[in-house]
PDB file of C-alpha atoms in Angstrom:
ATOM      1  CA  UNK P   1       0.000   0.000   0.000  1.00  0.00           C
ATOM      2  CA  UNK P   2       1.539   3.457  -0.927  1.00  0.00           C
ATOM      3  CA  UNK P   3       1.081   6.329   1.593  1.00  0.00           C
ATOM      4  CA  UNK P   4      -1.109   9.253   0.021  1.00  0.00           C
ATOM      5  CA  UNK P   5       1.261  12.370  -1.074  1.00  0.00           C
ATOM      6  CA  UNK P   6       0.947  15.464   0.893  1.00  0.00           C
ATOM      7  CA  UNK P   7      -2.006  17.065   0.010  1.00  0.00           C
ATOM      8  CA  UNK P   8      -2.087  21.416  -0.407  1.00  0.00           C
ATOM      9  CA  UNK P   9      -5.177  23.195   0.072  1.00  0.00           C
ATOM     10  CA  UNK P  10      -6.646  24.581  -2.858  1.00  0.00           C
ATOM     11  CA  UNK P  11      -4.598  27.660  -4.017  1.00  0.00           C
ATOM     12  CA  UNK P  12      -5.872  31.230  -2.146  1.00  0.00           C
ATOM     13  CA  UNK P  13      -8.254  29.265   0.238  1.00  0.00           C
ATOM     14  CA  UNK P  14      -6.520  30.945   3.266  1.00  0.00           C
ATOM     15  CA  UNK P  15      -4.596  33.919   1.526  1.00  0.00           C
ATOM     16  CA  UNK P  16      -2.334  34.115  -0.747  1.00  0.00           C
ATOM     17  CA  UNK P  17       0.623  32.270  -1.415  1.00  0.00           C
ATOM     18  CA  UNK P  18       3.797  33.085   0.718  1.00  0.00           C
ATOM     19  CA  UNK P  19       6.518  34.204  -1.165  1.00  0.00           C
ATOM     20  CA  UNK P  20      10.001  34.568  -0.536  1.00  0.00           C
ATOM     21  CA  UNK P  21      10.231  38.452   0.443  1.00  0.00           C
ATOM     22  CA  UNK P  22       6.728  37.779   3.102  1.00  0.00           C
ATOM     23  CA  UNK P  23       8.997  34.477   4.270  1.00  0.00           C
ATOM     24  CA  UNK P  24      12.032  36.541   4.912  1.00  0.00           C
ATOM     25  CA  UNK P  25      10.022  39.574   6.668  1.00  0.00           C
ATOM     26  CA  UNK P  26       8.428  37.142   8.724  1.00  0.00           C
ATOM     27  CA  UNK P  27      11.701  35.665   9.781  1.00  0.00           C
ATOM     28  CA  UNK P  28      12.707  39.272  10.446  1.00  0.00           C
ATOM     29  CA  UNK P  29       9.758  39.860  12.665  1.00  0.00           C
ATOM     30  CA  UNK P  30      10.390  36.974  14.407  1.00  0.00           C
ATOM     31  CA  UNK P  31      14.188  37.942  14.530  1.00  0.00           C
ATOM     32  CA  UNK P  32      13.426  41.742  16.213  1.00  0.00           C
ATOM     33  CA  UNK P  33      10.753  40.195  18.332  1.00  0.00           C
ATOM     34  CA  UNK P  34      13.427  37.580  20.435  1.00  0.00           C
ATOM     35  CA  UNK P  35      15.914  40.512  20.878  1.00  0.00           C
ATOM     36  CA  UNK P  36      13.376  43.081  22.110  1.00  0.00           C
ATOM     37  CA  UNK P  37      12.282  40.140  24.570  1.00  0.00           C
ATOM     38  CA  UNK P  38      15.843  39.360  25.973  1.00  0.00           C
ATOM     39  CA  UNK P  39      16.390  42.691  26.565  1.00  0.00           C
ATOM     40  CA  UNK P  40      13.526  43.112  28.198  1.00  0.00           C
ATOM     41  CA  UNK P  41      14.627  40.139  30.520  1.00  0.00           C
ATOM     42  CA  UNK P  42      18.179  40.989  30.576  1.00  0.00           C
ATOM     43  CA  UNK P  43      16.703  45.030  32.161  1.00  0.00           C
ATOM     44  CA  UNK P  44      14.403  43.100  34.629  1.00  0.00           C
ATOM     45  CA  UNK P  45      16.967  41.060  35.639  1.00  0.00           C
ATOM     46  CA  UNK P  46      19.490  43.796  36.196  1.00  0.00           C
ATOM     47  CA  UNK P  47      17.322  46.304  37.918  1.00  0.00           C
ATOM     48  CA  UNK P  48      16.064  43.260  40.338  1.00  0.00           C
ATOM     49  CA  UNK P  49      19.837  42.667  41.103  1.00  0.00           C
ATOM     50  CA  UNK P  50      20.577  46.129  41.964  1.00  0.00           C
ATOM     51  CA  UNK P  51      17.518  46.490  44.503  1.00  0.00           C
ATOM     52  CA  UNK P  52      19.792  46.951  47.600  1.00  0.00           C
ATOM     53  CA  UNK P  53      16.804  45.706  50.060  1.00  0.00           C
ATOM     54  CA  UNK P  54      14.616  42.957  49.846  1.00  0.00           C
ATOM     55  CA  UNK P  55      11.943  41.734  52.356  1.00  0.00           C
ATOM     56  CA  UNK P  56      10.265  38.176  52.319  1.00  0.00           C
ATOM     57  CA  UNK P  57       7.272  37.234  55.162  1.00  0.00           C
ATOM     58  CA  UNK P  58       7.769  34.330  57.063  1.00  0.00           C
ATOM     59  CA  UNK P  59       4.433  34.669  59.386  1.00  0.00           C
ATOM     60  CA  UNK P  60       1.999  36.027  61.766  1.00  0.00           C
ATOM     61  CA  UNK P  61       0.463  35.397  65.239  1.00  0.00           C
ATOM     62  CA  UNK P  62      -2.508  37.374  66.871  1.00  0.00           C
ATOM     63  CA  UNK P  63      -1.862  38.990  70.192  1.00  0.00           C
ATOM     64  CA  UNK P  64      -6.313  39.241  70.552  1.00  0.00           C
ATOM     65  CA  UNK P  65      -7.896  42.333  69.684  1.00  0.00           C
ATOM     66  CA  UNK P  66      -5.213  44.561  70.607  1.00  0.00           C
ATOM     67  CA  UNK P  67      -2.013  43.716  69.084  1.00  0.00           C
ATOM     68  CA  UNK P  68      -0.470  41.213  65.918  1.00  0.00           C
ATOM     69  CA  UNK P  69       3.357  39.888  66.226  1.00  0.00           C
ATOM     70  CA  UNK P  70       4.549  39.966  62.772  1.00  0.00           C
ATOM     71  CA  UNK P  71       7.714  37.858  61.465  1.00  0.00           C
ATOM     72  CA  UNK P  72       9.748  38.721  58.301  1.00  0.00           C
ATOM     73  CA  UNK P  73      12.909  38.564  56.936  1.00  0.00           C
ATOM     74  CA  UNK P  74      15.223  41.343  55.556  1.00  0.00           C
ATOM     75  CA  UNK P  75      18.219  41.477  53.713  1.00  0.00           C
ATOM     76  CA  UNK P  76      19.818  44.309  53.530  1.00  0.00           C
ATOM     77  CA  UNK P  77      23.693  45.471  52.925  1.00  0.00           C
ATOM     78  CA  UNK P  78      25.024  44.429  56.663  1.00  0.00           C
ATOM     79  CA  UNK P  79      25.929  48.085  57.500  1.00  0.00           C
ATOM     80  CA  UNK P  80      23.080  49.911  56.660  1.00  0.00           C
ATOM     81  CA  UNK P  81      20.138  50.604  58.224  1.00  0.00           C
ATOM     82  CA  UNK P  82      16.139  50.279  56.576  1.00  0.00           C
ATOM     83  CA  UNK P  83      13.130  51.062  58.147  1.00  0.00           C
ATOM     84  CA  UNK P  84      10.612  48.796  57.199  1.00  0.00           C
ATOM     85  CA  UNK P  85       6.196  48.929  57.017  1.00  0.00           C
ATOM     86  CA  UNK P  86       4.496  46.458  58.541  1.00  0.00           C
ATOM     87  CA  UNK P  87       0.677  46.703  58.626  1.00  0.00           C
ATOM     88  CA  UNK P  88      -2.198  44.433  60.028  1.00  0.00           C
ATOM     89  CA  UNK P  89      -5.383  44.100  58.070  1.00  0.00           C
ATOM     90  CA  UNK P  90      -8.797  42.917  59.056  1.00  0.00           C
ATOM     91  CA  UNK P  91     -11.049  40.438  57.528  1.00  0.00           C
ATOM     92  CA  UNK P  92     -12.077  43.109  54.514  1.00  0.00           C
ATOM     93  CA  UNK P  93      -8.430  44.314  53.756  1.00  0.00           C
ATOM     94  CA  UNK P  94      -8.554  47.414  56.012  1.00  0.00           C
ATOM     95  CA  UNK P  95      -5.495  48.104  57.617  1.00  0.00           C
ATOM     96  CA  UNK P  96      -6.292  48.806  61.065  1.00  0.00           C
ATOM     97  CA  UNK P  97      -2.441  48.965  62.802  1.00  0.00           C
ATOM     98  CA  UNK P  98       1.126  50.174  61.067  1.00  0.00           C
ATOM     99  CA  UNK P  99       4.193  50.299  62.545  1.00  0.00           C
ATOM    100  CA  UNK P 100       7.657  51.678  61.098  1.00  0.00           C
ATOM    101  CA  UNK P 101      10.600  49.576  62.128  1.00  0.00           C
ATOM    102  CA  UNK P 102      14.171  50.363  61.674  1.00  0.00           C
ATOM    103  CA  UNK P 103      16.327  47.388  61.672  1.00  0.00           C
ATOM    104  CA  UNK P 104      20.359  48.352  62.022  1.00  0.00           C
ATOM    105  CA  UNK P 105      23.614  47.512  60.589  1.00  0.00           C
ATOM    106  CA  UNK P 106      24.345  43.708  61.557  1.00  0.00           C
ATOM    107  CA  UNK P 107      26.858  40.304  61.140  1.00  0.00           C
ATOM    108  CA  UNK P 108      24.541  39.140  58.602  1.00  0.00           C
ATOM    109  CA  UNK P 109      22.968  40.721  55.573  1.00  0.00           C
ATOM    110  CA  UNK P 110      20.030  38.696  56.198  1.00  0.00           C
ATOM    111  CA  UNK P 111      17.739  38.946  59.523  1.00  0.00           C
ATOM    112  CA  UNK P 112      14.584  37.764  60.654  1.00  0.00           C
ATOM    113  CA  UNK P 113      12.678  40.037  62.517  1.00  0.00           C
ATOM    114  CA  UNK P 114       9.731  39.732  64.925  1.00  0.00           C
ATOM    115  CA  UNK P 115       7.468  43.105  65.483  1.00  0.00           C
ATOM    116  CA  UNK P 116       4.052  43.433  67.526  1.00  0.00           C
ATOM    117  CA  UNK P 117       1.951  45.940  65.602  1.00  0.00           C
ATOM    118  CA  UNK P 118      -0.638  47.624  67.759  1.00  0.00           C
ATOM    119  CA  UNK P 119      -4.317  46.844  66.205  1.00  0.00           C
ATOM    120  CA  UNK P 120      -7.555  48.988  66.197  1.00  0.00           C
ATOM    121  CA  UNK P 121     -10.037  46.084  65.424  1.00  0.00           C
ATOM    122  CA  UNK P 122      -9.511  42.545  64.837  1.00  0.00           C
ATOM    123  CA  UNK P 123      -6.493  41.591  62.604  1.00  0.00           C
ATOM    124  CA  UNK P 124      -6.537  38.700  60.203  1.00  0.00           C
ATOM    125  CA  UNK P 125      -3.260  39.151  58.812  1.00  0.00           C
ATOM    126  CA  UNK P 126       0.069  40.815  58.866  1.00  0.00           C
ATOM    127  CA  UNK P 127       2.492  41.890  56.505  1.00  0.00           C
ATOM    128  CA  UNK P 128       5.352  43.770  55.717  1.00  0.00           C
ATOM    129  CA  UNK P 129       4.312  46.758  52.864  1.00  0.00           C
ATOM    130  CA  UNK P 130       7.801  47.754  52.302  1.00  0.00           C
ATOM    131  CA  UNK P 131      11.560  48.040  53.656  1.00  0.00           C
ATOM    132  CA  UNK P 132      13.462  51.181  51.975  1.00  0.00           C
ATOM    133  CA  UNK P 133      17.018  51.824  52.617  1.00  0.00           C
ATOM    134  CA  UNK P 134      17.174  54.751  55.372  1.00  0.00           C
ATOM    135  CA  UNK P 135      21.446  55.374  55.688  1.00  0.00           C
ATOM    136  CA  UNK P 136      24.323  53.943  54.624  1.00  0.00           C
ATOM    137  CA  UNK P 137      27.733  54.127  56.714  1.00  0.00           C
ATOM    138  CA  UNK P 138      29.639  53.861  54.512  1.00  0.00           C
ATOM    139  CA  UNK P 139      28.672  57.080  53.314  1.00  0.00           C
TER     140      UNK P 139
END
């Protein structure tokens, strides 16, 4: 038994025929399109890198009513000192506590850290917003 030949749909059924020049643009596309997206990925991954302070949650425990202890980790250049965000929020995402925490130069670039942020109304959750460099000794 022979095996049927490749069969081509019926000439202009879906467009026209491709022709060299629309093969070669295409490849160009295609070309311009892969650079513009690794150098897209090469910026994010730069700027990322640079970011002197990062912050990752590791947890939360309510205190009641009154009060939500609030783990996280920083890292941070080891002489420098960031002050850090930390906000409770209640069941429908309003914050009802903040607290500003500076954390100082130490050993180790990263720490975990342990705050008690004083609450308005019931907390349901606690997290750090944001940790910003505040000085730098070596300058």
């Amino acid at each position: 038994m022979t095996e049927p030949a490749a069969t081509r749909p019926p000439a202009g059924r879906y467009g026209p025929e491709p022709t060299a020049r629309s093969a070669r643009r295409g490849r160009i596309a295609l070309l311009a399109a892969a650079v513009l997206g690794i150098a897209v990925a090469l910026w994010v991954a730069l700027s990322m890198a640079s970011r002197p302070v990062s912050f990752k949650d590791v947890g939360f425990a309510l205190d009641g009513e009154q009060a939500i202890d609030v783990t996280f980790e920083v890292t941070k250049p080891k002489e420098s000192t960031v002050a850090c965000r930390v906000t409770a929020l209640s069941e429908s995402y309003s914050e009802v506590g903040v607290r500003t925490v500076e954390i100082g130069p130490a050993d180790q670039a990263t720490r975990r850290v342990t705050v008690t942020v004083p609450t308005t109304g019931l907390p349901v959750t606690g997290t750090v917003e944001s940790c910003e460099l505040v000085s730098d000794a070596r300058s």
